[in-house]
Amino acid sequence: MPVMLSPPHAHGGDSIRMTMLTVVLALLPATAMSVYLFGWLAVLLILTCMVTALVTEAICLKWMGRPLSTLLDNSAALTGLFLALTLPAAVPWWMALLASVFAIVLGKQIYGGLGYNIFNPALSARIILLISFPLHMTTWIVPMSAAGPVLDLYDFQLCLSFFLTGPDALKVGFDAISMASPLGYVKTEATLGVPVAEALKAYDYSYLDAFLGFEAGSIGETSALALLIGGIFLLTRHTITWHIPLSYIATVLLLAGIFNAISPDQFTPPLFHLFAGGLILCAFFMATDPVSSPVTPMGQVIFGIGCGILTWSIRSFGGYPEGAMFAVLLMNCAVPLIDHYFRPRVFGYGRGEKS
Amino acid sequence: MPAMLRKLAQRLGVLQHSFAGGVHPEMYKVTAALPIEEAAITPVHILPMKQHIGEACSPLVRVGDRVLRGQKIAKSEGYLSVPVHAPTSGRVVKIEEHAIPHPSGMGMPSIFIESDGDDKRDESLDPLSGWREMNPATLRERARMCGLAGLGGAVFPTFIKLIQDKRFPIETVILNGIECEPWLTNDHRLMLEQPDEILSGLAIIMHMVGASSGIIAIEDNKPDAADVMREALARTPDMEGVRVVVLPTRYPQGSEKQLIYSLTGKEVPAGRLPMHIGVICQNVGTSRALHDAVVLGHPLTERLVTVSGDAVTNPANMRVRLGMPVRSLFASRGLDDLNGLHILHGGPMMGERLKSVDVPVIKSTTGLLAMRTETMMLAHTEEQPCIRCGHCSEACPIHLVPNLLADACRSDQFDRAENYQLFDCIECGSCSYVCPANIPLVHYFRYGKGQIAQQRREQVFAEASRKRSEARDARIARENAEKAARRQRVRREKAPVKPVESKGDINAGDEQNREEKS
């Protein structure tokens, strides 16, 4: 590259590689927690996703004639990790592989590579999988089921064969090791007319367990605590700002609070919304994906509020029990519009003045 | 309402002196503790005919003429212009085009003065020690004839700001001692070494514009300068209404509009000047230069330059005569071999990289930095795709959205760029500084501004030729109508005698002439 003649001739030293690495680091607590909860299954899943993502990215770059050094920007590895954390522990290897290829090819490279995708690559891949393989994608392994009679999550050989052949081929009582997620359970019960409080009681739901991560769910989204630690790390490193997470979570809590107060039998309480499903993961990590979120602070608040409304609406009225990922993807579509209309007031132009 | 809240918060001391955005570049003020040194007078000084914003000057001297220090050697042409003076005594040896400090390496007619070593001063300008009783207009003329231009780097002719306009009474004069560029320390040293001259200049400015209050703004990384200025203030009579305000260190705090906002909470409306909200800003160096011009009768023939950079082992703050070649200045600091170094004219944030070191020091030369390549991170890191992280929007002190703006400029969508308010960009470089993808945003903004300006010029030209052609068509039609009318009249009079016809022809010719003139 020719030496740039225009100033500035100094740089703060921030780089894309470091930004991506920071997010990977922020995901470490959640990753560690997923390994603790789901044992070798989580390890196998994460490795498969990350390796596939990197290989796919390399093939794409080679194909497009771009330098392979682009791999070092860490974005493909991050996508792989993200994707793995949003998948249930029960998915077989080929599904994880397929999802990673989807994420890189359809989620990112098809738009022109890093920086040009309008949707979060990991989320789009996950949604494709959810629609294509609804059964596998909503079959949740009981966390820490080392105590379970059938599947010891800490037995490598058992986990490997489970991962390679899929749960069907294992010819074991699948029901014994799987369970519904709290969101799914309450949703099903609600359609049968069971009030929320009774359903939660029947499920034996505990807020503390949900906070720490001992409820069923995708491997990376169960532990609110681990995700919050990572989110706060990102905030302190200034990789993300408070705008999206705060407006997103506050909107969900507000809506849930209002409707739960009006009709407690029909609508789940705010804290349940916070800890169940992928709200915290989405709020701190997915919705804040810089590429597919608005640029300006005000736009980010609008985006967060939109995500919140959609998440709560889909969870409360939609066909799927979980709405966070759909919400983020839907709001991704609105980003160009938000960027265009919610620009800050330019210095020197009065409020309301046509600037 | 927000303004009221802000005022309240300021009074309570909760929210003080802040503009939104900005960055904290790493400071390399290695020369801060080094007293100002006098640079030697070089054998030849090169004085370009334009050293400031505005119109170029035209030479008043001829090759072979003898000149004295401070003698006017070029007169200003046009309003936005100030004359050029000889920096030392000697002989005019050449008047020809020479490169000026500009990234393009472009040239400018320049007067070459060979020094005679006597450094004799032209004493024709009287000191105006009784300036307190003098008419502001006289003092303003003095500032103009002494060649004063803003020495903070923007080099706006000083006299233009020093005007008393009844429509816009000036309440506050701000002396800018912020110096927020990394590496540069000459304003800092000037405040430490010549606080009284700076204050004298401030008093003259306040007298000229009729301001009642003055603020000397200093960033909090120069507490010693603030102390020295406060002490000087305390021992100077007639300076009530003047105070020293220390602002937090943040780039671009020294930018005029940001500084005014930090100090007063008022925004200079877009497209207007600080005087329209009752404020004017002057650099501390300019203030001292005004003192020299008024109290001593010395035109601007020298300025302070910070000579530094990581390739300079012996950096310094220097008092340099205008026209000294940059190469000689570096040589005087023991740096003879400039190969492979980047030479910056000004600070790294807003300064320009020089193509050649044979250019002279001019009125805008705040610093000269010799940098090794690896320091200049933008220069050797490849541009990566924008990941829309929004750091640039956060850093922009004007609240633009730099990444969208750069995208519009890069793809030649100039309507969109203007819609994103390209022309409000002050090119401070904060956005490029924080960009993790190393996108040279300012570079794209300059490209966009240049292209739009070019388009506008072409539009004006096209409009003018359209009008010309329309006027011509109208004239021809009118002439034809007149001819027809005349022919009819002649026919009606039934006296087709020759003399009448020839007279008619002459008239027609006259008329045509008149038309063409108009």
XYZ file of C-alpha atoms in Angstrom, chain B residues 68-435:
368
model
C 16.506 45.040 6.112
C 14.931 42.753 8.663
C 11.258 43.554 8.935
C 11.131 45.357 5.611
C 8.031 44.673 3.607
C 9.059 42.696 0.551
C 5.679 41.663 -0.810
C 2.348 43.414 -0.675
C -0.936 41.746 -0.062
C -3.311 41.429 -2.959
C -6.904 41.211 -1.963
C -8.663 41.403 1.365
C -7.870 38.012 2.892
C -4.142 38.497 2.761
C -1.234 39.993 4.705
C 2.181 41.161 3.470
C 5.496 39.309 3.734
C 8.567 40.771 5.428
C 12.272 40.094 5.132
C 13.419 37.852 8.007
C 16.913 39.312 8.091
C 19.004 41.901 6.320
C 20.607 41.003 2.998
C 20.128 40.987 -0.724
C 17.382 39.629 -2.945
C 19.101 37.027 -5.109
C 16.239 35.307 -6.868
C 12.515 35.514 -7.335
C 11.169 32.275 -8.702
C 8.810 29.411 -8.058
C 9.836 27.178 -5.175
C 8.196 24.269 -3.360
C 6.203 25.148 -0.239
C 5.260 22.896 2.669
C 2.351 21.134 1.022
C 1.770 17.392 0.617
C 1.547 17.722 -3.152
C 4.960 19.343 -3.349
C 3.384 22.260 -5.204
C 5.278 25.461 -5.753
C 4.684 29.170 -5.160
C 6.572 32.256 -6.380
C 9.154 32.959 -3.677
C 11.664 35.642 -2.844
C 15.178 34.373 -2.013
C 17.111 36.561 0.387
C 20.822 36.066 0.859
C 21.701 37.097 4.381
C 24.523 39.591 4.916
C 25.103 38.479 8.480
C 24.392 41.922 9.985
C 20.740 41.163 10.750
C 19.984 44.891 10.659
C 16.445 45.804 11.470
C 14.216 48.167 9.564
C 13.191 50.718 12.204
C 10.602 52.543 10.152
C 7.636 51.290 12.149
C 7.081 53.251 15.347
C 6.325 51.406 18.542
C 2.770 52.249 19.554
C 3.329 52.293 23.300
C 0.250 54.434 23.806
C -2.031 51.853 22.230
C -4.531 52.093 25.056
C -5.579 55.518 23.816
C -5.521 54.551 20.186
C -8.288 53.863 17.756
C -8.835 50.102 17.237
C -8.797 50.676 13.476
C -5.216 51.981 13.666
C -4.113 48.959 15.659
C -5.931 46.700 13.238
C -4.047 48.260 10.348
C -0.850 47.666 12.313
C -1.679 43.972 12.701
C -2.319 43.732 8.981
C 0.792 45.569 7.850
C 2.961 43.489 10.191
C 1.864 40.334 8.382
C 0.147 38.699 11.341
C -1.616 35.403 10.724
C -2.795 32.814 13.234
C 0.297 30.988 14.427
C -1.580 27.948 15.720
C -1.271 26.354 12.318
C -4.412 27.513 10.558
C -2.817 30.869 9.619
C -5.989 32.880 9.201
C -5.026 36.560 8.701
C -5.252 37.969 12.216
C -6.546 41.464 11.471
C -9.784 40.077 10.032
C -10.785 38.675 13.397
C -9.841 41.870 15.238
C -12.797 43.913 14.174
C -15.390 45.718 16.212
C -18.765 45.112 14.641
C -21.770 46.672 16.327
C -23.988 43.809 15.208
C -21.762 41.252 16.902
C -20.300 42.712 20.087
C -17.420 40.566 21.334
C -17.698 39.647 24.993
C -14.917 37.149 25.379
C -11.466 36.767 23.935
C -10.065 33.250 24.247
C -6.338 32.730 24.102
C -5.669 29.237 22.858
C -2.814 27.648 24.760
C -4.241 24.160 24.396
C -1.681 22.665 22.021
C -3.361 19.270 21.902
C -1.199 17.769 19.152
C 1.234 15.127 20.381
C 4.914 16.163 20.103
C 4.329 19.913 19.801
C 5.472 22.054 22.730
C 6.227 25.533 21.424
C 3.053 27.154 22.771
C 3.800 25.483 26.086
C 7.321 26.930 26.161
C 6.120 30.345 25.065
C 3.677 30.487 27.979
C 6.465 29.514 30.370
C 8.986 31.965 28.985
C 7.032 34.971 27.785
C 3.786 35.164 29.780
C 3.921 38.961 30.019
C 4.162 39.466 26.270
C 1.230 37.065 25.802
C -0.850 38.993 28.330
C 0.087 42.290 26.721
C -1.117 40.915 23.387
C -4.342 39.776 25.026
C -4.901 43.250 26.473
C -4.406 44.767 23.020
C -6.874 42.309 21.477
C -9.459 43.003 24.186
C -9.011 46.728 23.685
C -9.401 46.377 19.925
C -12.591 44.342 19.959
C -14.023 45.917 23.096
C -14.235 42.630 25.002
C -14.719 42.679 28.752
C -13.521 39.195 29.577
C -10.617 37.050 28.527
C -9.856 33.387 29.004
C -6.487 31.750 28.689
C -7.222 28.098 27.989
C -4.571 25.527 28.846
C -4.800 21.733 28.879
C -4.189 20.001 32.193
C -1.030 18.315 30.912
C 0.723 21.693 31.220
C 0.079 22.678 34.849
C 3.341 24.650 34.980
C 2.194 26.856 32.108
C -1.099 27.487 33.877
C 0.757 28.468 37.050
C 3.094 30.810 35.224
C 0.215 32.460 33.389
C -1.726 32.864 36.635
C 1.267 34.476 38.341
C 1.789 36.809 35.416
C -1.880 37.675 35.517
C -1.674 38.495 39.210
C 1.198 40.943 38.766
C -0.249 42.669 35.679
C -2.517 45.634 36.350
C -5.816 46.168 34.502
C -6.387 42.489 33.837
C -9.504 41.838 35.840
C -11.960 39.947 33.705
C -9.157 37.687 32.520
C -8.753 34.193 33.921
C -6.815 31.044 33.267
C -8.956 27.961 32.671
C -7.439 24.506 32.734
C -9.212 21.998 30.514
C -8.897 18.216 30.487
C -6.431 16.876 27.940
C -8.327 15.619 24.983
C -7.750 15.951 21.275
C -9.044 18.134 19.484
C -9.586 20.438 22.450
C -7.593 23.116 20.614
C -10.029 23.212 17.715
C -11.687 26.607 17.868
C -15.305 25.484 17.939
C -14.683 22.665 20.406
C -12.713 25.011 22.652
C -15.491 27.595 22.670
C -18.018 24.899 23.508
C -15.889 23.580 26.354
C -15.450 27.044 27.821
C -18.842 28.631 27.275
C -21.252 25.808 26.466
C -22.135 27.638 23.246
C -21.962 26.062 19.813
C -20.767 28.168 16.937
C -23.557 27.664 14.394
C -22.499 25.835 11.261
C -21.214 28.143 8.568
C -20.729 31.007 11.006
C -17.759 32.410 12.873
C -17.054 32.589 16.611
C -17.542 36.372 16.463
C -21.191 35.764 15.643
C -21.681 34.418 19.143
C -19.535 37.090 20.728
C -16.254 35.210 21.010
C -12.923 35.346 19.255
C -10.021 32.940 19.629
C -6.362 33.644 19.131
C -3.387 31.407 19.592
C -0.981 32.429 22.370
C 1.794 32.796 19.786
C -0.340 35.171 17.753
C -0.986 37.181 20.887
C 2.735 37.557 21.449
C 3.246 38.483 17.788
C 0.604 41.199 18.165
C 2.452 42.533 21.190
C 5.657 42.658 19.113
C 3.872 44.414 16.266
C 2.155 47.029 18.400
C 4.454 47.626 21.352
C 7.780 47.047 19.626
C 6.891 47.796 16.021
C 8.270 44.474 14.809
C 6.608 42.747 11.862
C 6.274 38.986 11.889
C 9.651 37.632 10.783
C 10.075 34.632 13.073
C 8.044 31.957 14.787
C 8.474 29.131 17.263
C 8.909 25.671 15.825
C 9.124 22.382 17.696
C 11.771 20.247 16.006
C 11.205 16.715 17.203
C 10.161 13.204 16.228
C 11.544 9.810 17.092
C 14.338 10.157 14.553
C 15.646 13.356 16.124
C 18.109 12.577 18.903
C 18.497 16.216 19.833
C 14.979 17.725 19.722
C 14.270 21.347 20.595
C 11.867 24.237 20.614
C 13.354 26.832 18.342
C 12.790 30.443 17.423
C 13.189 30.292 13.676
C 13.313 33.051 11.087
C 10.680 32.560 8.421
C 12.097 31.214 5.201
C 14.710 28.972 6.793
C 14.933 25.729 4.818
C 13.593 22.719 6.692
C 16.715 20.773 5.778
C 18.956 23.341 7.509
C 16.747 23.294 10.582
C 17.090 19.527 10.939
C 20.796 19.796 10.206
C 21.114 22.249 13.088
C 19.765 19.487 15.338
C 22.368 17.078 14.064
C 20.093 15.247 11.651
C 21.697 15.435 8.226
C 20.484 12.218 6.668
C 16.736 12.373 6.207
C 16.509 9.359 3.910
C 13.744 6.928 4.748
C 12.223 9.263 7.332
C 8.804 10.812 7.235
C 8.979 14.536 7.714
C 5.793 15.995 9.136
C 4.896 19.662 8.869
C 2.806 20.215 11.993
C 1.711 17.534 14.447
C 0.945 13.931 13.561
C -2.822 14.398 13.885
C -3.376 17.247 11.449
C 0.056 17.881 9.988
C 1.087 17.146 6.442
C 3.769 14.784 5.309
C 6.336 16.707 3.304
C 7.427 15.493 -0.093
C 10.627 17.497 0.027
C 12.725 18.979 2.832
C 13.882 21.850 0.664
C 10.791 23.808 1.584
C 11.073 26.800 3.931
C 9.623 27.358 7.384
C 6.515 29.502 6.902
C 3.974 31.153 9.179
C 2.026 27.896 9.581
C 5.013 25.784 10.652
C 4.102 24.817 14.217
C 6.406 21.846 14.285
C 8.689 19.767 12.136
C 8.841 16.114 13.036
C 11.153 13.500 11.602
C 9.547 10.108 12.125
C 10.625 6.591 11.457
C 8.174 4.533 9.444
C 7.174 2.149 12.196
C 5.787 4.969 14.327
C 3.366 5.878 11.636
C 1.013 2.987 12.010
C -1.400 4.095 9.359
C 1.355 4.238 6.837
C 2.339 0.617 6.990
C -0.812 -1.244 7.941
C -3.124 -2.316 5.215
C -6.625 -0.937 5.070
C -9.156 -3.561 6.120
C -12.907 -3.672 5.581
C -15.012 -1.565 7.917
C -16.589 -3.668 10.649
C -18.926 -0.822 11.555
C -17.766 -0.800 15.151
C -18.874 2.822 15.510
C -15.701 3.980 17.247
C -15.346 6.675 14.596
C -18.788 8.108 15.373
C -17.936 8.141 19.042
C -14.675 9.949 18.387
C -16.073 12.531 15.980
C -16.293 15.883 17.792
C -18.732 17.132 15.136
C -21.034 14.103 15.609
C -20.783 12.912 12.043
C -20.934 9.247 11.078
C -17.481 8.922 9.516
C -17.748 5.349 8.246
C -20.911 5.995 6.258
C -19.458 9.267 5.047
C -16.230 7.641 3.890
C -18.205 4.918 2.175
C -20.197 7.544 0.262
C -17.044 9.438 -0.751
C -15.178 6.299 -1.780
C -18.019 5.192 -4.021
C -18.388 8.681 -5.535
C -21.894 9.133 -4.120
C -21.374 12.793 -3.470
C -25.041 13.637 -2.940
C -25.101 11.115 -0.139
C -21.850 12.468 1.250
C -23.279 15.972 1.360
C -26.429 14.638 2.961
C -24.148 13.121 5.615
C -22.704 16.624 6.000
C -19.266 16.104 4.597
C -18.529 19.809 4.683
C -18.940 20.026 8.448
C -15.935 17.732 8.904
C -12.976 19.582 10.417
C -10.503 16.872 9.381
C -9.189 16.484 12.920
C -8.383 12.839 12.218
C -9.934 11.439 15.406
C -11.906 8.899 13.373
C -8.884 7.547 11.527
C -6.958 7.449 14.786
C -9.391 5.036 16.433
C -10.345 2.968 13.381
